[in-house]
Amino acid sequence: MTNILHSLKTHSDYRYSNLPWLREIPAHWNLLQLRYIAEIYLSGVDKKSYDDEPSVMLCNYTDVYNNDLITDDLNFMVATASLDAIKRLTLRADDVIITKDSESWEDIAVPAYVPRDLANVVCGYHLALLRPNSQILGKYLFWSFLARNIAYQFHVSAGGITRFGLSQQAIKEAYFLVPPKEEQIAIVKFLDAETGKIDTLIREFGSFHEFIIQKRQALVSHAVIRGVKSDASFADTGFEWIGEIPNHWHLEFTRWLLPEVDERSVTGEEELLTVSHITGVTLRSEKDVNMFEAESNEGYKLCQPGDLVINTLWAWMGAMGVAFQEGIVSPAYHVYRHQGDYDPQYLDYLVRLPNFAKEVARYSKGVWSSRLRLYPDEFYKIVLPVPPLDEQREIVAYLDKEIAKLDELSKAVQETIELLKERRSALIAAAVTGKIRVTE
């Protein structure tokens, strides 16, 4: 990828753009505001259907945000639109659609390209439809929106505090570089080909990363449920989520293993902990949490190292884990203290197994699956495997060693993916801002 950029020539003559974010541009390229190269339509077509309007297929925000290309392969939702909206906003070949509103300014002006006419598919709410004129190719305009310095114009002009949005004026006033048509064609072909190669690598590394994650989960599940002794004999427990365990292990109801404790903080000044299905029990200060925080933590529940903490509302998703330091947790959580039957790290591995989360979901109560809650009476109906303590510690030592290897590999793969994405972005920016000369 680096060799591609280094091997390509630059243009023979440059001039200053008078724009601080762009600086020099090829002397023979035009620098034009978007108003002069495309018609701009802001969509007000929402997801509601009205009896007095014709039925249409709606291209929504997520269709644009998640896809580079808008084609009839996508599963568009059914809605209605006025005749005027249908006339203006039905998707045509070479259109470009961008996200106009978002909860994050970084998600403003994310583009998607429409390669073919899509009869009866209308651009939906929170989007802007750009219809290029004869000066610019839609696909070249699409690639231009992906250049960071060009997209930055939209990021800084998006108004809002908790939600950001672009006005039509802000879209009109953004600057784009417009090379001669033959160069646009060459740039589009070049970027289609080269980014395609990079995207293939990203997908392959992504698949490998997914394999590492699955291998990690399988490794933990096998060791926690079946142990690490090669000479062990097994017996079926009769519980689907557990399956077979070594003969010398035993089963016990959580009621006898993990009695609930409800000790409360007087001052609320202890370290605040939180519980998620991804990280287990962690410091609240280390999490990027945007939820409302209470003015005082007085009355919050105390927990000690080794306590099992369960997020009552999200237990069905696996939001539970063992605390490894003293702290306080939300009064809505439940805290359970083992009676010496468990090594804390083994217990943490056990309760964070995906199969255990499924078992928890079975005992959780609620009308909707997304609003299930796990209360102590139901939690106490669950059965857990209990290996001998010395074997629990062997399992923990084995997993810590093997997981460290997998995590190191996972980190390297993620870094490679990020590097590929950075190089893809750099290549696009260099091509559409004239830092490299792309020819047939």
Short mmCIF file of C-alpha atoms in Angstrom, two decimals:
data_model
loop_
_atom_site.label_atom_id
_atom_site.label_comp_id
_atom_site.label_asym_id
_atom_site.label_seq_id
_atom_site.Cartn_x
_atom_site.Cartn_y
_atom_site.Cartn_z
CA MET A 1 0.00 0.00 0.00
CA THR A 2 2.77 2.45 0.92
CA ASN A 3 4.58 1.46 -2.27
CA ILE A 4 1.51 2.43 -4.31
CA LEU A 5 1.60 6.00 -3.01
CA HIS A 6 5.37 6.25 -3.38
CA SER A 7 5.38 4.85 -6.90
CA LEU A 8 2.77 7.27 -8.27
CA LYS A 9 3.84 10.59 -9.72
CA THR A 10 2.60 14.00 -8.70
CA HIS A 11 1.20 16.65 -11.00
CA SER A 12 3.64 18.94 -12.80
CA ASP A 13 2.12 22.20 -11.61
CA TYR A 14 0.26 23.19 -8.42
CA ARG A 15 -1.39 26.35 -7.13
CA TYR A 16 -2.54 27.48 -3.69
CA SER A 17 -6.17 26.76 -2.88
CA ASN A 18 -6.49 29.51 -0.23
CA LEU A 19 -8.12 26.88 1.99
CA PRO A 20 -6.11 25.99 5.15
CA TRP A 21 -7.23 22.36 5.11
CA LEU A 22 -6.31 21.82 1.47
CA ARG A 23 -3.31 24.04 0.65
CA GLU A 24 -1.90 23.16 -2.81
CA ILE A 25 -4.01 21.66 -5.60
CA PRO A 26 -3.24 20.72 -9.23
CA ALA A 27 -3.15 23.92 -11.26
CA HIS A 28 -5.56 22.64 -13.91
CA TRP A 29 -8.21 21.38 -11.44
CA ASN A 30 -11.22 23.47 -10.48
CA LEU A 31 -12.14 24.15 -6.85
CA LEU A 32 -15.90 24.57 -6.62
CA GLN A 33 -18.55 24.70 -3.95
CA LEU A 34 -20.98 21.79 -4.03
CA ARG A 35 -23.83 24.09 -5.09
CA TYR A 36 -22.16 24.48 -8.51
CA ILE A 37 -21.64 20.80 -9.24
CA ALA A 38 -24.76 19.08 -7.85
CA GLU A 39 -28.41 19.62 -7.05
CA ILE A 40 -29.00 19.23 -3.32
CA TYR A 41 -32.21 17.86 -1.82
CA LEU A 42 -32.83 17.41 1.91
CA SER A 43 -35.31 14.63 2.60
CA GLY A 44 -38.26 14.94 4.96
CA VAL A 45 -39.75 11.54 4.15
CA ASP A 46 -40.09 9.66 7.44
CA LYS A 47 -41.00 6.07 8.20
CA LYS A 48 -44.69 6.75 8.77
CA SER A 49 -47.31 5.74 6.22
CA TYR A 50 -50.30 7.88 5.28
CA ASP A 51 -53.47 6.74 3.49
CA ASP A 52 -53.47 9.66 1.04
CA GLU A 53 -49.89 9.05 -0.19
CA PRO A 54 -48.50 6.47 -2.66
CA SER A 55 -46.53 3.52 -1.30
CA VAL A 56 -42.74 3.63 -1.81
CA MET A 57 -39.60 1.80 -0.75
CA LEU A 58 -37.60 3.94 1.67
CA CYS A 59 -33.81 4.24 1.67
CA ASN A 60 -33.06 4.95 5.33
CA TYR A 61 -30.12 6.31 7.31
CA THR A 62 -28.78 2.84 8.15
CA ASP A 63 -28.92 1.79 4.49
CA VAL A 64 -26.57 4.65 3.67
CA TYR A 65 -24.40 4.44 6.79
CA ASN A 66 -23.73 0.71 6.41
CA ASN A 67 -23.31 0.45 2.64
CA ASP A 68 -21.06 2.06 0.04
CA LEU A 69 -23.50 1.14 -2.72
CA ILE A 70 -27.28 1.51 -2.71
CA THR A 71 -28.70 -1.25 -4.91
CA ASP A 72 -31.92 -3.25 -5.18
CA ASP A 73 -30.23 -6.02 -3.18
CA LEU A 74 -30.91 -4.06 0.02
CA ASN A 75 -33.97 -4.75 2.10
CA PHE A 76 -35.71 -1.36 1.93
CA MET A 77 -38.64 -0.68 4.25
CA VAL A 78 -42.12 0.15 2.93
CA ALA A 79 -43.52 3.63 3.61
CA THR A 80 -45.40 6.38 1.78
CA ALA A 81 -44.36 9.71 0.28
CA SER A 82 -45.99 12.72 -1.37
CA LEU A 83 -45.96 13.04 -5.14
CA ASP A 84 -43.57 15.98 -4.86
CA ALA A 85 -41.15 13.98 -2.69
CA ILE A 86 -41.32 11.04 -5.08
CA LYS A 87 -40.52 13.33 -8.02
CA ARG A 88 -37.49 14.91 -6.28
CA LEU A 89 -36.15 12.06 -4.18
CA THR A 90 -36.56 8.85 -6.20
CA LEU A 91 -33.06 7.42 -6.61
CA ARG A 92 -31.39 7.70 -9.99
CA ALA A 93 -28.16 6.32 -11.41
CA ASP A 94 -25.11 8.37 -10.33
CA ASP A 95 -26.83 9.91 -7.28
CA VAL A 96 -24.89 10.28 -4.05
CA ILE A 97 -26.64 10.16 -0.67
CA ILE A 98 -25.06 11.44 2.56
CA THR A 99 -26.04 11.24 6.22
CA LYS A 100 -27.28 14.68 7.27
CA ASP A 101 -28.04 14.17 10.99
CA SER A 102 -26.41 12.02 13.64
CA GLU A 103 -25.66 11.68 17.34
CA SER A 104 -21.96 12.09 16.54
CA TRP A 105 -20.38 14.69 14.26
CA GLU A 106 -18.03 11.96 12.99
CA ASP A 107 -21.04 10.22 11.41
CA ILE A 108 -22.07 13.31 9.46
CA ALA A 109 -21.67 13.25 5.63
CA VAL A 110 -21.08 9.51 5.36
CA PRO A 111 -21.72 8.81 1.64
CA ALA A 112 -23.27 6.02 -0.44
CA TYR A 113 -23.40 5.78 -4.23
CA VAL A 114 -26.37 4.79 -6.40
CA PRO A 115 -25.04 2.95 -9.48
CA ARG A 116 -28.41 2.34 -11.19
CA ASP A 117 -31.91 3.82 -11.32
CA LEU A 118 -34.04 2.48 -8.46
CA ALA A 119 -37.66 3.00 -9.42
CA ASN A 120 -39.94 3.54 -6.42
CA VAL A 121 -37.02 3.83 -3.96
CA VAL A 122 -37.07 7.22 -2.21
CA CYS A 123 -34.37 8.92 -0.14
CA GLY A 124 -35.50 8.99 3.50
CA TYR A 125 -35.30 11.26 6.53
CA HIS A 126 -31.96 12.43 8.03
CA LEU A 127 -30.36 12.14 4.57
CA ALA A 128 -29.41 14.52 1.77
CA LEU A 129 -29.62 13.52 -1.89
CA LEU A 130 -26.94 14.94 -4.21
CA ARG A 131 -27.55 14.81 -7.95
CA PRO A 132 -24.30 15.64 -9.82
CA ASN A 133 -24.40 17.84 -12.93
CA SER A 134 -22.31 17.41 -16.08
CA GLN A 135 -19.11 18.67 -14.42
CA ILE A 136 -18.64 15.75 -12.03
CA LEU A 137 -19.14 12.00 -11.87
CA GLY A 138 -21.27 10.72 -9.01
CA LYS A 139 -18.76 7.99 -8.20
CA TYR A 140 -15.93 10.54 -8.07
CA LEU A 141 -18.05 12.71 -5.76
CA PHE A 142 -18.66 9.65 -3.57
CA TRP A 143 -14.92 9.01 -3.25
CA SER A 144 -14.35 12.70 -2.47
CA PHE A 145 -16.68 12.54 0.53
CA LEU A 146 -14.48 9.79 1.96
CA ALA A 147 -11.40 12.03 2.01
CA ARG A 148 -10.95 13.16 5.61
CA ASN A 149 -10.01 16.75 4.87
CA ILE A 150 -13.03 17.18 2.60
CA ALA A 151 -15.37 15.48 5.10
CA TYR A 152 -13.98 17.72 7.85
CA GLN A 153 -15.86 20.66 6.32
CA PHE A 154 -19.14 18.94 7.16
CA HIS A 155 -18.03 17.86 10.61
CA VAL A 156 -17.19 21.40 11.74
CA SER A 157 -20.30 22.94 10.15
CA ALA A 158 -22.74 20.45 11.71
CA GLY A 159 -24.77 22.26 14.37
CA GLY A 160 -26.01 20.76 17.64
CA ILE A 161 -25.00 19.68 21.13
CA THR A 162 -26.37 16.16 21.76
CA ARG A 163 -27.42 15.64 18.15
CA PHE A 164 -25.73 17.13 15.09
CA GLY A 165 -27.20 18.16 11.76
CA LEU A 166 -26.27 19.85 8.50
CA SER A 167 -28.20 22.73 7.01
CA GLN A 168 -28.68 22.97 3.26
CA GLN A 169 -26.49 26.07 3.28
CA ALA A 170 -23.61 24.20 4.94
CA ILE A 171 -23.84 21.46 2.31
CA LYS A 172 -23.94 23.98 -0.54
CA GLU A 173 -20.88 25.86 0.67
CA ALA A 174 -18.53 22.86 1.00
CA TYR A 175 -15.62 22.83 -1.46
CA PHE A 176 -14.70 19.96 -3.78
CA LEU A 177 -11.89 19.52 -6.27
CA VAL A 178 -13.08 18.94 -9.81
CA PRO A 179 -10.51 17.50 -12.24
CA PRO A 180 -11.18 17.15 -15.97
CA LYS A 181 -13.63 14.33 -16.71
CA GLU A 182 -10.97 11.97 -18.08
CA GLU A 183 -9.02 12.28 -14.83
CA GLN A 184 -12.15 11.70 -12.78
CA ILE A 185 -12.75 8.49 -14.73
CA ALA A 186 -9.15 7.39 -14.13
CA ILE A 187 -9.34 8.19 -10.40
CA VAL A 188 -12.60 6.26 -10.02
CA LYS A 189 -11.15 3.21 -11.77
CA PHE A 190 -7.96 3.44 -9.71
CA LEU A 191 -9.75 3.74 -6.37
CA ASP A 192 -12.28 1.02 -7.22
CA ALA A 193 -9.39 -1.36 -7.97
CA GLU A 194 -6.96 -0.46 -5.20
CA THR A 195 -9.48 -0.08 -2.38
CA GLY A 196 -11.02 -3.36 -3.54
CA LYS A 197 -7.69 -5.09 -2.86
CA ILE A 198 -7.41 -3.45 0.56
CA ASP A 199 -11.03 -4.29 1.40
CA THR A 200 -10.33 -7.93 0.57
CA LEU A 201 -7.40 -7.93 3.00
CA ILE A 202 -9.50 -6.24 5.68
CA ARG A 203 -12.21 -8.90 5.28
CA GLU A 204 -9.65 -11.71 5.46
CA PHE A 205 -8.03 -10.30 8.59
CA GLY A 206 -11.52 -9.68 10.01
CA SER A 207 -12.42 -13.34 9.45
CA PHE A 208 -9.17 -14.38 11.12
CA HIS A 209 -9.95 -12.12 14.08
CA GLU A 210 -13.40 -13.68 14.39
CA PHE A 211 -11.73 -17.12 14.37
CA ILE A 212 -9.47 -16.02 17.25
CA ILE A 213 -12.49 -14.83 19.24
CA GLN A 214 -14.30 -18.13 18.66
CA LYS A 215 -11.21 -20.11 19.58
CA ARG A 216 -10.86 -18.08 22.77
CA GLN A 217 -14.49 -18.75 23.72
CA ALA A 218 -14.15 -22.47 22.97
CA LEU A 219 -10.92 -22.66 24.97
CA VAL A 220 -12.49 -21.04 28.04
CA SER A 221 -15.70 -23.05 27.80
CA HIS A 222 -13.87 -26.38 27.49
CA ALA A 223 -11.45 -25.70 30.34
CA VAL A 224 -14.08 -24.30 32.74
CA ILE A 225 -16.60 -27.09 32.19
CA ARG A 226 -14.38 -30.10 31.44
CA GLY A 227 -11.18 -29.15 33.21
CA VAL A 228 -7.58 -29.52 32.01
CA LYS A 229 -6.71 -33.01 33.29
CA SER A 230 -6.08 -35.35 30.38
CA ASP A 231 -6.89 -38.51 32.36
CA ALA A 232 -10.29 -37.41 33.69
CA SER A 233 -13.43 -39.49 33.11
CA PHE A 234 -16.75 -37.75 32.53
CA ALA A 235 -20.43 -38.04 33.39
CA ASP A 236 -23.40 -36.26 31.90
CA THR A 237 -24.94 -33.72 34.29
CA GLY A 238 -28.37 -33.70 32.64
CA PHE A 239 -28.15 -29.91 32.30
CA GLU A 240 -27.90 -28.80 28.69
CA TRP A 241 -25.76 -25.72 29.30
CA ILE A 242 -23.21 -27.74 31.28
CA GLY A 243 -23.15 -31.11 29.53
CA GLU A 244 -20.47 -33.50 30.80
CA ILE A 245 -18.13 -32.74 33.70
CA PRO A 246 -15.34 -34.80 35.32
CA ASN A 247 -16.66 -37.50 37.64
CA HIS A 248 -14.92 -36.09 40.70
CA TRP A 249 -16.60 -32.67 40.35
CA HIS A 250 -20.01 -32.04 41.86
CA LEU A 251 -23.05 -29.88 41.17
CA GLU A 252 -24.73 -27.48 43.54
CA PHE A 253 -27.58 -24.97 43.45
CA THR A 254 -26.50 -21.33 43.50
CA ARG A 255 -28.70 -20.89 46.58
CA TRP A 256 -26.12 -22.76 48.68
CA LEU A 257 -23.03 -21.53 46.84
CA LEU A 258 -23.73 -17.81 46.49
CA PRO A 259 -25.96 -16.27 49.16
CA GLU A 260 -27.02 -12.70 48.47
CA VAL A 261 -25.49 -9.87 50.51
CA ASP A 262 -26.99 -6.41 50.81
CA GLU A 263 -24.54 -4.12 52.57
CA ARG A 264 -24.93 -0.40 51.88
CA SER A 265 -22.51 2.49 51.71
CA VAL A 266 -22.97 5.24 54.29
CA THR A 267 -21.02 7.96 52.48
CA GLY A 268 -21.07 6.74 48.86
CA GLU A 269 -17.39 7.69 48.58
CA GLU A 270 -16.11 4.20 47.78
CA GLU A 271 -14.87 3.36 44.26
CA LEU A 272 -17.84 3.08 41.91
CA LEU A 273 -17.95 -0.12 39.85
CA THR A 274 -20.07 -1.02 36.85
CA VAL A 275 -21.00 -4.31 35.20
CA SER A 276 -21.26 -5.11 31.48
CA HIS A 277 -21.53 -8.24 29.33
CA ILE A 278 -18.25 -7.34 27.58
CA THR A 279 -15.88 -6.47 30.41
CA GLY A 280 -17.55 -7.90 33.52
CA VAL A 281 -17.00 -5.80 36.67
CA THR A 282 -14.81 -2.76 36.05
CA LEU A 283 -14.19 0.71 37.43
CA ARG A 284 -16.84 3.19 36.32
CA SER A 285 -14.07 5.78 35.87
CA GLU A 286 -12.47 3.61 33.17
CA LYS A 287 -15.68 3.35 31.14
CA ASP A 288 -16.98 5.82 28.60
CA VAL A 289 -20.50 5.94 30.05
CA ASN A 290 -22.92 8.65 28.93
CA MET A 291 -25.82 7.60 31.14
CA PHE A 292 -27.23 9.75 33.94
CA GLU A 293 -25.20 9.68 37.16
CA ALA A 294 -26.83 10.18 40.54
CA GLU A 295 -25.85 13.24 42.58
CA SER A 296 -24.91 11.00 45.51
CA ASN A 297 -23.89 7.34 45.81
CA GLU A 298 -25.10 7.03 49.39
CA GLY A 299 -27.00 3.79 49.83
CA TYR A 300 -25.21 2.05 46.97
CA LYS A 301 -24.38 -1.61 47.53
CA LEU A 302 -20.95 -2.55 48.86
CA CYS A 303 -19.02 -5.39 47.33
CA GLN A 304 -15.77 -7.10 48.28
CA PRO A 305 -13.12 -8.80 46.15
CA GLY A 306 -14.53 -12.17 45.08
CA ASP A 307 -18.19 -11.11 45.16
CA LEU A 308 -20.35 -11.96 42.17
CA VAL A 309 -22.19 -8.87 40.89
CA ILE A 310 -25.14 -9.22 38.52
CA ASN A 311 -26.68 -6.40 36.54
CA THR A 312 -30.32 -7.30 37.11
CA LEU A 313 -31.63 -5.66 33.95
CA TRP A 314 -28.98 -6.98 31.57
CA ALA A 315 -28.18 -10.36 33.12
CA TRP A 316 -29.87 -12.09 30.18
CA MET A 317 -27.11 -10.62 27.98
CA GLY A 318 -24.36 -11.84 30.31
CA ALA A 319 -23.83 -8.60 32.27
CA MET A 320 -22.28 -10.15 35.37
CA GLY A 321 -18.89 -10.90 36.78
CA VAL A 322 -16.70 -11.11 39.86
CA ALA A 323 -15.37 -7.97 41.55
CA PHE A 324 -11.62 -8.00 42.12
CA GLN A 325 -11.54 -4.94 44.36
CA GLU A 326 -13.66 -3.27 47.00
CA GLY A 327 -16.23 -0.83 45.74
CA ILE A 328 -19.88 0.07 45.40
CA VAL A 329 -22.40 -0.79 42.71
CA SER A 330 -25.87 0.39 41.77
CA PRO A 331 -28.64 -0.47 44.25
CA ALA A 332 -30.41 -2.09 41.28
CA TYR A 333 -27.67 -4.73 41.01
CA HIS A 334 -27.49 -7.90 43.11
CA VAL A 335 -24.37 -8.95 44.99
CA TYR A 336 -23.62 -12.59 45.91
CA ARG A 337 -20.77 -13.82 48.12
CA HIS A 338 -19.35 -17.32 47.70
CA GLN A 339 -18.62 -19.41 50.78
CA GLY A 340 -15.10 -20.51 49.89
CA ASP A 341 -16.22 -22.97 47.22
CA TYR A 342 -14.78 -20.94 44.36
CA ASP A 343 -11.56 -19.35 43.25
CA PRO A 344 -12.73 -15.83 42.23
CA GLN A 345 -11.07 -15.95 38.82
CA TYR A 346 -12.56 -19.37 38.05
CA LEU A 347 -16.01 -18.12 39.08
CA ASP A 348 -15.59 -15.09 36.81
CA TYR A 349 -14.72 -17.34 33.87
CA LEU A 350 -17.70 -19.57 34.68
CA VAL A 351 -20.42 -16.92 34.93
CA ARG A 352 -19.23 -15.11 31.82
CA LEU A 353 -19.62 -18.15 29.57
CA PRO A 354 -22.11 -17.50 26.72
CA ASN A 355 -23.94 -20.72 27.63
CA PHE A 356 -24.37 -19.51 31.20
CA ALA A 357 -25.91 -16.27 29.92
CA LYS A 358 -28.42 -18.38 27.99
CA GLU A 359 -29.23 -20.31 31.16
CA VAL A 360 -29.69 -17.03 33.04
CA ALA A 361 -32.04 -15.80 30.30
CA ARG A 362 -34.22 -18.89 30.86
CA TYR A 363 -34.78 -17.91 34.48
CA SER A 364 -35.16 -14.17 33.90
CA LYS A 365 -38.64 -12.66 34.12
CA GLY A 366 -40.32 -10.10 31.88
CA VAL A 367 -42.86 -9.53 29.14
CA TRP A 368 -40.32 -8.59 26.44
CA SER A 369 -36.98 -10.27 25.84
CA SER A 370 -35.20 -6.90 26.00
CA ARG A 371 -36.71 -6.16 29.43
CA LEU A 372 -35.97 -9.42 31.23
CA ARG A 373 -34.77 -9.19 34.83
CA LEU A 374 -32.98 -11.76 36.98
CA TYR A 375 -34.00 -11.72 40.65
CA PRO A 376 -32.40 -13.83 43.42
CA ASP A 377 -35.31 -16.30 43.70
CA GLU A 378 -34.88 -17.26 40.05
CA PHE A 379 -31.09 -17.12 40.13
CA TYR A 380 -31.17 -19.64 42.97
CA LYS A 381 -32.80 -22.22 40.69
CA ILE A 382 -29.62 -22.46 38.60
CA VAL A 383 -27.13 -25.27 39.13
CA LEU A 384 -23.36 -24.74 38.85
CA PRO A 385 -20.43 -27.16 38.51
CA VAL A 386 -17.98 -27.11 41.42
CA PRO A 387 -14.47 -28.48 40.78
CA PRO A 388 -12.02 -28.97 43.67
CA LEU A 389 -10.34 -25.65 44.56
CA ASP A 390 -6.85 -26.77 43.56
CA GLU A 391 -8.19 -27.80 40.15
CA GLN A 392 -9.96 -24.46 39.76
CA ARG A 393 -6.62 -22.76 40.25
CA GLU A 394 -4.98 -25.05 37.68
CA ILE A 395 -7.71 -24.12 35.19
CA VAL A 396 -7.20 -20.41 35.87
CA ALA A 397 -3.41 -20.68 35.44
CA TYR A 398 -3.87 -22.58 32.16
CA LEU A 399 -6.42 -20.12 30.80
CA ASP A 400 -4.42 -17.05 31.81
CA LYS A 401 -1.42 -18.39 29.89
CA GLU A 402 -3.29 -19.49 26.75
CA ILE A 403 -5.57 -16.45 26.61
CA ALA A 404 -2.56 -14.12 26.86
CA LYS A 405 -1.22 -15.68 23.65
CA LEU A 406 -4.55 -15.34 21.86
CA ASP A 407 -5.06 -11.78 23.08
CA GLU A 408 -1.61 -10.80 21.81
CA LEU A 409 -2.43 -12.29 18.41
CA SER A 410 -5.83 -10.60 18.44
CA LYS A 411 -4.23 -7.23 19.17
CA ALA A 412 -1.77 -7.67 16.30
CA VAL A 413 -4.59 -8.54 13.87
CA GLN A 414 -6.67 -5.54 15.01
CA GLU A 415 -3.67 -3.25 14.58
CA THR A 416 -3.16 -4.60 11.06
CA ILE A 417 -6.81 -3.96 10.21
CA GLU A 418 -6.56 -0.39 11.52
CA LEU A 419 -3.36 0.16 9.53
CA LEU A 420 -5.07 -1.08 6.36
CA LYS A 421 -7.99 1.28 6.99
CA GLU A 422 -5.60 4.20 7.53
CA ARG A 423 -3.77 3.43 4.31
CA ARG A 424 -7.05 3.09 2.43
CA SER A 425 -8.11 6.50 3.72
CA ALA A 426 -4.74 8.05 2.80
CA LEU A 427 -4.94 6.63 -0.71
CA ILE A 428 -8.43 8.04 -1.28
CA ALA A 429 -7.46 11.47 0.03
CA ALA A 430 -4.29 11.58 -2.08
CA ALA A 431 -6.23 10.68 -5.23
CA VAL A 432 -9.18 13.09 -4.91
CA THR A 433 -7.11 16.05 -3.68
CA GLY A 434 -4.46 15.75 -6.39
CA LYS A 435 -1.54 14.75 -4.20
CA ILE A 436 -0.89 11.94 -6.67
CA ARG A 437 -1.45 11.91 -10.43
CA VAL A 438 -3.73 9.10 -11.53
CA THR A 439 -3.92 8.34 -15.22
CA GLU A 440 -5.23 5.47 -17.32
#
